[in-house]
XYZ file of C-alpha atoms in Angstrom:
660
model
C 70.299 173.742 -34.262
C 69.539 173.100 -30.570
C 68.843 176.793 -29.990
C 66.204 176.700 -32.740
C 64.636 173.540 -31.346
C 64.361 174.903 -27.805
C 63.458 178.486 -28.751
C 59.916 179.515 -27.838
C 57.438 180.962 -30.274
C 55.666 183.709 -28.345
C 52.451 183.304 -30.324
C 52.202 179.594 -29.532
C 53.029 180.287 -25.884
C 50.336 182.967 -25.612
C 47.858 180.634 -27.304
C 48.619 177.852 -24.804
C 48.283 180.189 -21.816
C 44.995 181.699 -23.056
C 43.352 178.415 -23.938
C 44.857 175.977 -21.417
C 46.185 178.230 -18.640
C 42.985 177.652 -16.653
C 43.948 174.017 -16.135
C 47.142 174.492 -14.042
C 45.321 177.282 -12.164
C 42.446 174.910 -11.359
C 44.973 172.256 -10.388
C 46.709 174.667 -8.005
C 43.413 175.654 -6.365
C 42.426 171.993 -5.892
C 45.822 171.229 -4.362
C 45.599 174.308 -2.146
C 42.306 173.187 -0.598
C 43.355 169.521 -0.479
C 46.696 170.045 1.266
C 47.594 173.336 3.116
C 44.078 174.650 3.776
C 42.867 171.235 4.891
C 45.830 170.965 7.279
C 45.189 174.453 8.684
C 41.502 173.655 9.084
C 42.252 170.497 11.077
C 44.747 172.303 13.290
C 42.565 175.372 13.968
C 39.572 173.193 14.911
C 41.489 171.069 17.391
C 40.144 170.916 20.957
C 41.406 169.303 24.173
C 38.849 166.555 23.598
C 39.803 166.235 19.940
C 43.479 167.193 19.710
C 45.244 167.767 16.426
C 47.030 164.615 15.268
C 49.022 165.193 12.066
C 48.966 162.433 9.448
C 51.962 160.133 9.360
C 52.749 161.162 5.800
C 51.721 163.765 3.245
C 50.595 160.851 1.077
C 47.865 160.149 3.663
C 46.236 163.556 3.211
C 43.067 163.449 1.103
C 44.821 160.828 -0.956
C 41.680 159.639 -2.724
C 40.902 163.017 -4.277
C 44.562 163.905 -4.791
C 45.274 160.679 -6.663
C 42.125 161.171 -8.700
C 43.506 164.528 -9.830
C 46.857 162.898 -10.650
C 45.229 160.595 -13.176
C 42.739 163.065 -14.607
C 44.274 166.530 -15.005
C 47.560 165.403 -16.673
C 45.483 163.369 -19.124
C 43.306 166.379 -19.901
C 46.427 168.522 -20.279
C 47.950 166.031 -22.721
C 44.739 165.976 -24.753
C 44.188 169.767 -24.782
C 47.811 170.700 -25.539
C 47.874 168.488 -28.637
C 44.201 168.888 -29.478
C 45.154 170.623 -32.728
C 46.494 167.304 -34.057
C 43.027 165.733 -33.792
C 41.089 168.485 -35.598
C 41.629 168.730 -39.352
C 41.369 172.516 -39.711
C 43.602 173.153 -36.677
C 46.110 170.570 -37.836
C 46.359 172.105 -41.307
C 46.687 175.610 -39.879
C 49.306 174.879 -37.192
C 51.429 172.771 -39.511
C 51.342 175.473 -42.177
C 52.997 177.951 -39.817
C 56.748 178.623 -40.233
C 57.598 176.508 -37.177
C 59.524 173.271 -37.369
C 57.674 170.245 -35.990
C 60.400 169.392 -33.494
C 60.376 172.984 -32.211
C 56.585 172.927 -31.849
C 56.640 169.561 -30.069
C 59.363 170.574 -27.608
C 57.578 173.844 -26.824
C 54.333 171.960 -26.139
C 56.088 169.402 -23.922
C 57.950 172.065 -21.933
C 54.748 174.057 -21.529
C 52.880 170.999 -20.246
C 55.738 170.089 -17.905
C 55.812 173.591 -16.426
C 52.002 173.615 -16.088
C 52.226 170.454 -13.971
C 55.363 171.187 -11.964
C 54.665 174.791 -10.904
C 51.443 174.061 -8.904
C 53.222 171.354 -6.910
C 56.303 173.499 -6.259
C 54.093 176.322 -4.967
C 52.134 173.925 -2.730
C 55.393 172.481 -1.384
C 56.645 175.978 -0.496
C 53.351 176.781 1.241
C 53.562 173.517 3.228
C 57.070 174.402 4.373
C 55.907 177.863 5.437
C 52.930 176.627 7.469
C 55.329 174.162 9.099
C 56.533 177.172 11.136
C 52.995 177.528 12.503
C 51.722 173.935 12.786
C 53.557 171.607 15.221
C 54.134 168.753 12.764
C 57.937 168.542 12.406
C 57.952 165.087 10.826
C 55.097 165.756 8.419
C 56.287 169.172 7.219
C 60.044 168.674 7.305
C 62.111 169.486 4.233
C 62.809 165.788 3.614
C 59.125 164.811 3.935
C 57.871 167.597 1.674
C 60.669 166.962 -0.843
C 59.840 163.259 -1.005
C 56.155 164.026 -1.559
C 56.964 166.694 -4.168
C 59.324 164.438 -6.135
C 56.893 161.518 -6.184
C 53.886 163.609 -7.197
C 55.827 165.367 -9.969
C 57.123 162.013 -11.234
C 53.649 160.459 -11.442
C 52.057 163.564 -12.972
C 54.721 163.808 -15.673
C 54.520 160.051 -16.262
C 50.757 160.298 -16.873
C 51.181 163.398 -19.067
C 53.953 161.911 -21.220
C 52.045 158.630 -21.687
C 48.958 160.606 -22.754
C 51.015 162.493 -25.333
C 52.563 159.210 -26.537
C 49.128 157.624 -27.011
C 47.914 160.747 -28.811
C 50.459 160.166 -31.564
C 48.665 156.959 -32.538
C 45.120 158.296 -32.815
C 43.362 161.261 -34.354
C 40.371 161.256 -31.987
C 40.673 162.965 -28.603
C 38.109 160.753 -26.862
C 39.923 157.667 -28.090
C 43.226 159.172 -26.908
C 41.875 159.457 -23.356
C 40.320 155.982 -23.402
C 43.450 154.308 -24.796
C 45.610 156.090 -22.215
C 43.693 154.548 -19.318
C 43.617 151.182 -21.058
C 47.386 151.341 -21.509
C 47.849 151.934 -17.769
C 46.255 148.578 -16.919
C 47.154 146.708 -20.114
C 50.480 145.045 -19.132
C 49.169 143.509 -15.918
C 45.678 142.973 -17.334
C 46.733 141.068 -20.440
C 49.055 138.794 -18.446
C 46.300 137.979 -15.961
C 43.855 137.331 -18.814
C 46.331 135.035 -20.558
C 47.178 133.114 -17.400
C 43.595 132.530 -16.352
C 42.481 131.491 -19.822
C 45.459 129.200 -20.365
C 44.783 127.613 -16.964
C 41.497 126.287 -18.349
C 43.511 124.091 -20.719
C 47.018 123.877 -19.226
C 46.805 121.667 -16.148
C 48.913 122.752 -13.185
C 49.591 126.318 -14.315
C 50.274 128.486 -11.276
C 48.201 131.633 -10.895
C 50.114 132.938 -7.902
C 50.897 136.330 -9.435
C 51.423 138.968 -6.787
C 53.865 141.578 -7.943
C 51.830 142.455 -11.037
C 50.099 145.152 -8.999
C 53.266 147.251 -9.233
C 52.770 147.253 -13.002
C 49.566 149.274 -12.655
C 50.299 153.005 -12.189
C 46.997 153.496 -10.348
C 48.379 151.505 -7.391
C 51.652 153.380 -6.868
C 50.406 156.386 -4.905
C 47.872 154.492 -2.735
C 50.614 152.007 -1.776
C 52.719 154.878 -0.480
C 50.235 155.267 2.385
C 51.345 151.939 3.897
C 54.646 150.936 2.302
C 57.693 152.344 0.541
C 57.894 152.046 -3.225
C 61.234 150.574 -4.243
C 63.895 152.655 -5.972
C 63.772 150.180 -8.861
C 60.073 150.784 -9.381
C 60.504 154.551 -9.268
C 63.371 154.314 -11.768
C 61.271 152.156 -14.102
C 58.428 154.697 -14.127
C 60.899 157.519 -14.745
C 62.518 155.645 -17.635
C 59.156 154.696 -19.162
C 58.039 158.338 -19.015
C 61.330 159.464 -20.573
C 61.066 156.816 -23.296
C 57.476 157.889 -24.019
C 58.329 161.565 -24.441
C 61.384 160.790 -26.641
C 59.435 158.292 -28.764
C 56.651 160.837 -29.185
C 59.196 163.310 -30.524
C 60.096 160.993 -33.417
C 56.526 159.766 -33.955
C 55.307 163.353 -34.212
C 57.695 164.017 -37.064
C 56.437 160.912 -38.917
C 52.758 161.533 -38.228
C 50.823 162.851 -41.224
C 48.652 165.929 -40.724
C 45.893 164.005 -42.542
C 45.726 161.591 -39.605
C 43.441 164.047 -37.796
C 40.043 162.435 -37.043
C 41.444 158.972 -37.904
C 41.015 156.331 -35.207
C 44.534 155.003 -35.833
C 47.117 157.459 -37.153
C 49.558 154.930 -38.638
C 48.085 152.492 -41.156
C 50.456 149.581 -40.299
C 49.086 149.627 -36.749
C 45.452 149.181 -37.762
C 45.650 145.355 -37.978
C 47.477 145.281 -34.628
C 44.711 147.355 -33.042
C 41.964 145.291 -34.634
C 43.305 141.888 -33.640
C 44.458 143.152 -30.251
C 40.923 144.270 -29.410
C 39.572 140.965 -30.741
C 41.983 138.993 -28.559
C 41.137 140.970 -25.408
C 37.408 140.537 -25.970
C 37.896 136.825 -26.611
C 39.900 136.338 -23.412
C 37.317 138.257 -21.374
C 34.502 136.126 -22.807
C 36.330 132.884 -22.027
C 37.238 134.113 -18.551
C 33.609 134.898 -17.755
C 32.227 131.494 -18.734
C 35.213 129.677 -17.259
C 34.898 131.414 -13.930
C 31.182 130.789 -13.456
C 32.015 127.088 -13.569
C 30.859 126.282 -17.085
C 32.151 123.347 -19.122
C 34.324 123.659 -22.206
C 31.357 124.040 -24.566
C 30.335 127.273 -22.845
C 33.918 128.497 -22.600
C 34.319 128.015 -26.359
C 30.994 129.765 -26.869
C 32.332 132.700 -24.821
C 35.508 132.795 -26.915
C 33.566 132.811 -30.180
C 30.850 135.338 -29.328
C 33.188 137.756 -27.540
C 35.809 137.623 -30.298
C 33.189 138.312 -32.992
C 31.911 141.301 -31.011
C 35.438 142.563 -30.397
C 36.457 142.150 -34.041
C 33.557 144.155 -35.429
C 33.759 146.825 -32.710
C 37.429 147.354 -33.603
C 36.508 147.480 -37.276
C 33.790 150.070 -36.569
C 36.267 152.236 -34.646
C 38.807 152.076 -37.469
C 36.275 152.691 -40.255
C 34.159 155.112 -38.156
C 31.084 153.363 -39.490
C 28.828 150.517 -38.383
C 28.673 149.154 -41.924
C 31.554 146.754 -41.515
C 29.912 143.335 -41.403
C 31.098 142.496 -44.913
C 34.708 142.632 -43.687
C 34.643 139.141 -42.130
C 37.555 137.512 -43.958
C 40.128 138.884 -41.532
C 38.264 137.187 -38.708
C 38.623 133.791 -40.406
C 42.398 134.234 -40.458
C 42.355 135.201 -36.780
C 40.352 132.099 -35.868
C 42.797 129.890 -37.796
C 45.773 131.245 -35.839
C 43.934 130.893 -32.506
C 42.985 127.290 -33.319
C 46.600 126.366 -34.016
C 47.734 127.901 -30.697
C 44.818 126.303 -28.815
C 45.572 122.835 -30.210
C 49.240 123.186 -29.263
C 48.272 124.077 -25.668
C 45.658 121.311 -25.450
C 48.065 118.567 -26.509
C 50.862 119.961 -24.326
C 53.501 119.791 -27.028
C 56.116 121.192 -24.628
C 55.530 118.530 -21.960
C 54.744 121.195 -19.355
C 52.029 119.226 -17.557
C 54.051 116.026 -17.060
C 57.335 117.698 -16.120
C 58.029 116.442 -12.576
C 61.549 116.488 -11.117
C 63.216 113.444 -9.564
C 63.748 113.703 -5.813
C 67.556 113.565 -6.101
C 67.609 116.777 -8.164
C 65.546 118.799 -5.666
C 67.152 120.988 -3.003
C 63.908 122.121 -1.406
C 60.187 122.316 -2.155
C 57.681 125.051 -1.469
C 54.390 123.323 -0.607
C 51.498 125.411 0.671
C 47.894 126.503 0.275
C 49.182 130.087 0.553
C 50.759 130.095 -2.868
C 51.205 133.869 -2.975
C 53.942 133.540 -0.326
C 56.145 131.799 -2.888
C 56.951 135.188 -4.431
C 57.453 136.903 -1.079
C 60.633 137.450 0.784
C 60.550 137.354 4.579
C 60.404 141.170 4.729
C 57.513 141.431 2.251
C 55.213 138.985 4.033
C 52.547 140.265 6.392
C 52.806 139.898 10.155
C 52.519 136.253 11.160
C 53.357 134.944 7.679
C 56.747 133.288 7.264
C 57.493 132.193 3.676
C 60.334 130.004 4.958
C 57.863 127.905 6.950
C 56.445 126.503 3.720
C 59.706 125.023 2.408
C 60.686 121.376 2.902
C 64.143 119.828 2.667
C 63.893 116.381 4.281
C 64.233 113.667 1.578
C 61.215 111.689 2.838
C 58.950 114.738 2.696
C 60.240 115.795 -0.750
C 59.570 112.266 -2.041
C 56.056 112.330 -0.565
C 55.326 115.706 -2.219
C 56.560 114.380 -5.560
C 54.394 111.262 -5.052
C 51.321 113.460 -4.540
C 52.298 115.514 -7.590
C 52.580 112.389 -9.750
C 49.150 111.184 -8.627
C 47.576 114.553 -9.386
C 49.046 114.431 -12.898
C 47.656 110.916 -13.403
C 44.220 112.161 -12.345
C 44.256 115.160 -14.683
C 41.046 114.309 -16.544
C 39.073 114.224 -13.326
C 40.747 117.139 -11.536
C 40.597 119.680 -14.362
C 37.022 120.365 -13.219
C 38.390 121.561 -9.864
C 40.835 124.126 -11.298
C 38.579 127.062 -10.483
C 36.477 125.470 -7.745
C 36.327 127.225 -4.395
C 34.614 125.406 -1.531
C 35.364 123.945 1.891
C 36.318 120.530 0.524
C 38.618 121.680 -2.272
C 42.225 122.519 -1.425
C 44.545 124.510 -3.681
C 48.230 123.691 -3.212
C 51.253 125.302 -4.825
C 54.314 123.159 -5.582
C 57.547 125.106 -6.032
C 60.642 122.969 -6.696
C 64.109 124.497 -6.333
C 66.476 122.260 -8.290
C 70.197 121.722 -7.858
C 70.898 123.264 -11.276
C 69.323 126.552 -10.141
C 66.090 126.108 -12.085
C 62.629 126.164 -10.553
C 59.432 124.304 -11.396
C 56.181 125.902 -10.214
C 52.793 124.189 -10.354
C 49.408 124.680 -8.715
C 46.584 122.158 -8.316
C 43.092 122.134 -6.839
C 41.710 118.838 -5.594
C 39.318 117.400 -2.982
C 41.634 116.749 -0.040
C 39.521 113.896 1.380
C 40.172 111.845 -1.777
C 43.949 112.288 -1.471
C 44.498 111.665 2.242
C 46.628 108.631 1.335
C 49.170 110.862 -0.438
C 48.814 113.839 1.889
C 49.280 111.790 5.058
C 53.098 111.299 4.877
C 53.446 115.043 4.251
C 51.050 116.471 6.816
C 51.941 113.985 9.558
C 55.686 114.478 9.074
C 57.705 116.195 11.787
C 58.983 118.803 9.321
C 55.443 119.821 8.330
C 54.389 120.106 11.970
C 57.486 122.131 12.862
C 56.814 124.487 9.978
C 53.160 125.033 10.854
C 53.549 125.049 14.640
C 56.463 127.337 15.585
C 55.886 126.532 19.261
C 57.586 123.175 18.596
C 60.825 125.064 18.000
C 60.697 127.154 21.198
C 62.409 126.264 24.446
C 60.226 126.751 27.525
C 62.961 128.887 29.106
C 62.206 131.507 26.445
C 58.466 131.653 27.271
C 57.514 134.464 29.612
C 53.782 133.794 29.896
C 50.821 132.064 28.264
C 47.323 133.464 27.783
C 44.303 131.329 26.900
C 41.449 133.392 25.494
C 38.075 131.919 24.468
C 35.853 134.136 22.339
C 32.557 132.936 23.843
C 33.690 133.266 27.431
C 34.953 136.778 26.725
C 32.120 138.083 24.511
C 29.003 136.310 25.755
C 29.795 135.647 29.396
C 32.115 138.630 30.024
C 34.580 136.501 31.981
C 38.349 137.195 32.058
C 40.796 135.136 30.041
C 43.279 132.723 31.590
C 46.793 134.085 32.192
C 49.645 131.783 33.246
C 53.193 132.846 34.164
C 54.261 130.087 36.600
C 57.302 128.264 35.201
C 56.088 124.755 36.076
C 52.665 125.394 34.515
C 54.293 126.811 31.379
C 56.447 123.680 31.128
C 53.449 121.343 31.524
C 51.338 123.243 28.988
C 54.195 123.309 26.493
C 54.805 119.565 26.897
C 51.089 118.771 26.560
C 50.680 120.837 23.394
C 53.825 119.348 21.828
C 52.432 115.865 22.430
C 49.011 116.851 21.030
C 50.537 118.399 17.914
C 52.771 115.387 17.269
C 49.805 113.020 17.644
C 47.608 115.148 15.364
C 46.386 113.101 12.386
C 45.717 114.190 8.851
C 41.984 114.114 9.591
C 42.477 116.557 12.485
C 44.457 118.864 10.205
C 42.199 118.789 7.153
C 38.946 118.839 9.156
C 39.752 120.882 12.265
C 37.118 121.622 14.867
C 38.191 124.462 17.128
C 37.150 125.547 20.595
C 37.536 129.113 19.308
C 40.245 129.559 21.903
C 43.516 131.308 21.111
C 46.596 130.089 22.978
C 49.192 132.854 22.970
C 52.844 132.427 23.981
C 54.587 135.646 24.988
C 58.337 135.174 24.555
C 61.143 136.898 26.431
C 62.352 138.630 23.266
C 58.991 140.331 22.735
C 57.749 137.955 20.036
C 54.285 136.449 20.234
C 53.345 132.965 18.972
C 49.730 131.904 18.708
C 47.814 128.786 17.857
C 44.122 127.928 17.873
C 43.010 125.155 20.184
C 41.895 122.207 18.099
C 39.474 119.865 19.866
C 41.899 117.046 19.099
C 44.342 118.503 21.675
C 43.312 116.108 24.449
C 46.507 116.281 26.546
C 46.164 120.046 26.916
C 42.469 119.683 27.749
C 43.261 117.018 30.361
C 45.889 119.195 32.038
C 43.430 122.088 32.276
C 40.819 119.797 33.806
C 43.295 118.400 36.363
C 44.200 121.937 37.408
C 40.558 123.132 37.446
C 41.264 125.650 34.690
C 39.096 124.142 31.969
C 36.109 126.432 32.601
C 38.362 129.493 32.154
C 39.597 128.245 28.788
C 36.573 126.949 26.894
C 32.834 126.424 27.129
C 31.781 123.621 29.473
C 28.594 122.545 31.215
C 29.532 124.991 33.968
C 28.679 127.798 31.530
C 25.975 126.132 29.428
C 22.944 124.861 31.342
C 20.666 124.093 28.431
C 20.762 123.595 24.660
C 18.356 122.944 21.818
C 18.984 121.239 18.467
C 16.949 122.358 15.464
C 16.724 120.366 12.248
C 15.860 122.619 9.330
C 16.986 123.535 5.836
C 17.736 127.028 7.093
C 18.115 128.616 10.494
C 15.291 130.959 11.582
C 17.402 133.810 12.925
C 14.269 135.651 13.979
C 13.966 133.330 17.005
C 16.612 135.466 18.724
C 13.951 138.201 18.840
C 11.834 135.814 20.928
C 14.419 133.861 22.888
C 16.127 135.673 25.732
C 16.413 132.791 28.193
C 15.396 129.166 28.632
C 11.978 130.207 29.908
C 11.115 131.581 26.461
C 11.314 128.166 24.743
C 7.569 127.706 25.072
C 7.115 130.670 22.711
C 8.843 128.923 19.799
C 6.652 127.707 16.964
C 9.254 125.336 15.471
C 10.281 121.799 16.437
C 13.402 121.424 18.542
C 15.140 118.863 20.763
C 16.237 119.819 24.259
C 19.475 118.835 26.000
C 19.930 119.652 29.660
C 22.103 116.997 31.329
C 25.694 118.037 32.060
C 27.229 114.989 30.372
C 25.213 115.458 27.197
C 25.992 119.173 27.115
C 29.734 118.513 27.445
C 29.496 115.968 24.636
C 27.483 118.426 22.521
C 30.018 121.202 23.089
C 32.735 118.877 21.848
C 30.752 117.974 18.724
C 29.486 121.364 17.585
C 31.262 123.326 14.865
C 31.366 127.123 14.779
C 31.378 127.286 10.965
C 29.891 124.444 8.966
C 26.970 124.351 6.572
C 24.517 121.794 7.877
C 20.823 121.183 8.487
C 21.410 120.717 12.232
C 21.578 123.914 14.261
C 22.387 124.352 17.940
C 21.415 127.183 20.291
C 23.103 127.391 23.699
C 21.760 128.851 26.951
C 23.741 130.015 29.942
C 22.048 130.284 33.315
C 20.490 133.654 32.567
C 20.448 134.180 28.829
C 20.769 132.741 25.345
C 24.053 132.939 23.463
C 22.964 134.805 20.342
C 25.076 132.708 18.039
C 24.376 129.656 15.906
C 26.434 126.467 16.087
C 26.321 123.464 13.783
C 26.404 119.692 13.878
C 27.293 117.524 10.917
C 24.739 115.009 9.705
C 26.112 112.043 11.649
C 26.439 113.953 14.917
C 23.051 115.616 14.478
C 21.249 112.280 14.275
C 22.713 111.364 17.657
C 20.863 114.181 19.415
C 17.420 114.022 17.800
C 16.776 110.288 18.134
C-alpha cells in the first residue's frame, strides 16, 4: 500500500517539470545573485580605504529581498502545483486518470518540497566552497551555513505547506493566494482587533501585548538579524507546517472535483467564511472610529457600516455575483448575536472591571508606565530596562497602589474617555498583581496625572519607588570609578568639553548630594520634570554604567557644583548666555534663524520681542525655560558670539513674568 502511495507517476513528474520547473530554477538564480555572487562582489571590490567586512550572519545578507522571495515563491509554487484543482477542465481530466488521489497528492507535495530544498542546498554548498577563498571563517563555517540552511528550508516549506492547506478550501487561485497571506497575520491580527475593540467598552483591559509578533511568520526571519529565535518557536512552526501538510492529505481526499472555481470548496464552511469576514470588517470599522477619538455613537456607526460592507462582500465572493443584496436575513441573525455579546460586555457580567485584590493577598505589584515590560524577563528587556525595577513589595506601597486602583474604578464614567488618549498630561499605568494563590490580575488605565496627585503621591514619593527608578541610590560610593557630567548645549552649541570627575572625595560629595535631592523630590517634580538636558553618568568598577538626567529640582547637586566652581561646565549659566529674547506668538517663526546670527542682528527682526540681558535675569530665565513644551512663549538664547539655533519654551505663568 505504502509503495503505491509513494510511487511516482512519470507522466505527472514530467508535466510538473515542464510547466513549473522554471520556478525552482528562477529561485536558484535569485539566491545565487543574492548570496554567493553578492559576497564575492563585495570581497573583490574591497580596497585599503574600504576593506571587506563580512556580515555578522548570513541572515544579514540582502535579507529584505531574500525574505521577500521566501514569502512569494513558495506561495506561487503551492498555487501552480495544485492549479489543476481550481480549473474545472483540468480537475476533471486529472481526477479521471488511473491515479489514486493520495498518490497524486504525495507526488505533488514531494515535488514541491524538492523544488524548494534543492536550490538552498546548492547555494549552501557554494557558500561553503567560496569560504575557502573569502576570509570569513565565522560567516561561512559549516555551523553558520547549516543554521542558515535549516532555517530557510523550514520557513520555505512552512509557507508552501500552508499555501497548499489553504488551497484545499477554495477553488479560485487568486483567493488561495490572498487567503494564505491573510492566514499568516490572522492569529495575531484578530487578537489585537478583539482586544482594542473590547477596550472601548471593558474598562481597565490591558493592551500590553508584546509576544504576539512571534505569531506572525513575516517577522521570524527579520528577527534573526538581531536576536535568536527560540527552539520552542521553531518547533511550533515545524509542527504547524507538518499538521498543515497532513491535514491537506485528508482534505484532498474529501474535496469534490466540482469545487473547482468555487470560492469555498466545502459548503459547511461558507457561513464561517461569511460571518468571519463580517466580524473582521466590523472590528476594523470600530477600531478606526475609536482610535480617532470619536464617541460611542461614531464607534457604533463604524461597527454597523463596516459589518454591512463586510457581509455583502463575503456574500459576493461566495456567490461570485454582485446581486446578493436580497440575502440580508443572515445579517439580522449576526447582529442579534453581536448585540447579546456587546450587552454582556457593557454590563460587566463577570465582574472584571471591579475585581481588585485585597492588600493581604498580594505578594508584589507591577506598577509602571512601561507596561510592555510586564511580559519581559530580565534577559528579554532592552539595555537600560530592568523589569524588576517596576515591582513593589512593601505593604504601604501596595496599599497605596490598590487605593489608586479603587479610585480609578470609581471614576470609570469620566476616565473611559481617556482610554485611547495620548498627550503630555495623560499617563497610562499598568497594574499587575501577583497574588499568594499564584494567580495574577492585570489592568491598565489612562488618566490625567495632575488630577490624581493625591493618590499617586504616597507611591511616587515612597522610598521603594525612588530606589526602583534611581539605581544610584543602591550603589555604594566605593564601587564608583568616575562620574561624567555632559550637557548637550555646552557640547553641541559651545563646543566645550564635558565635566569628568574621578577624585574620591568629589565622588562622595556628588553621590550624597544627589541622594538627598532624589529623596526630597516631590510628586510635582516627578510628574512635571524640567531638565537641564545634562546627563550624569556613573561609571562603576564592574564596568556597568548608571545614568540619570539632571532635574532642575536637584538643588543640592547644583549648589555643590557652584561651590566648587564647576557649574559652568555642567549646565548653561549666564557665563555662557549673554543675551536672550522672549517672543509671544501662536507659532514660532523659525525663519528668523536665517536672519539672526548674533545679538547685533536683532534690529533686523520684524516681530515683537522682549530682551533680557542682566546676568541675574538670565540665570533665572535659564532655570525657568523648558526644552520641550508647547506654549505661546518662545525663548532664543545668545552666547557672546552667536545665537543658539534652538527654541526654548516658557509656560504661561513664567512667560508673563518676562514680558511685563
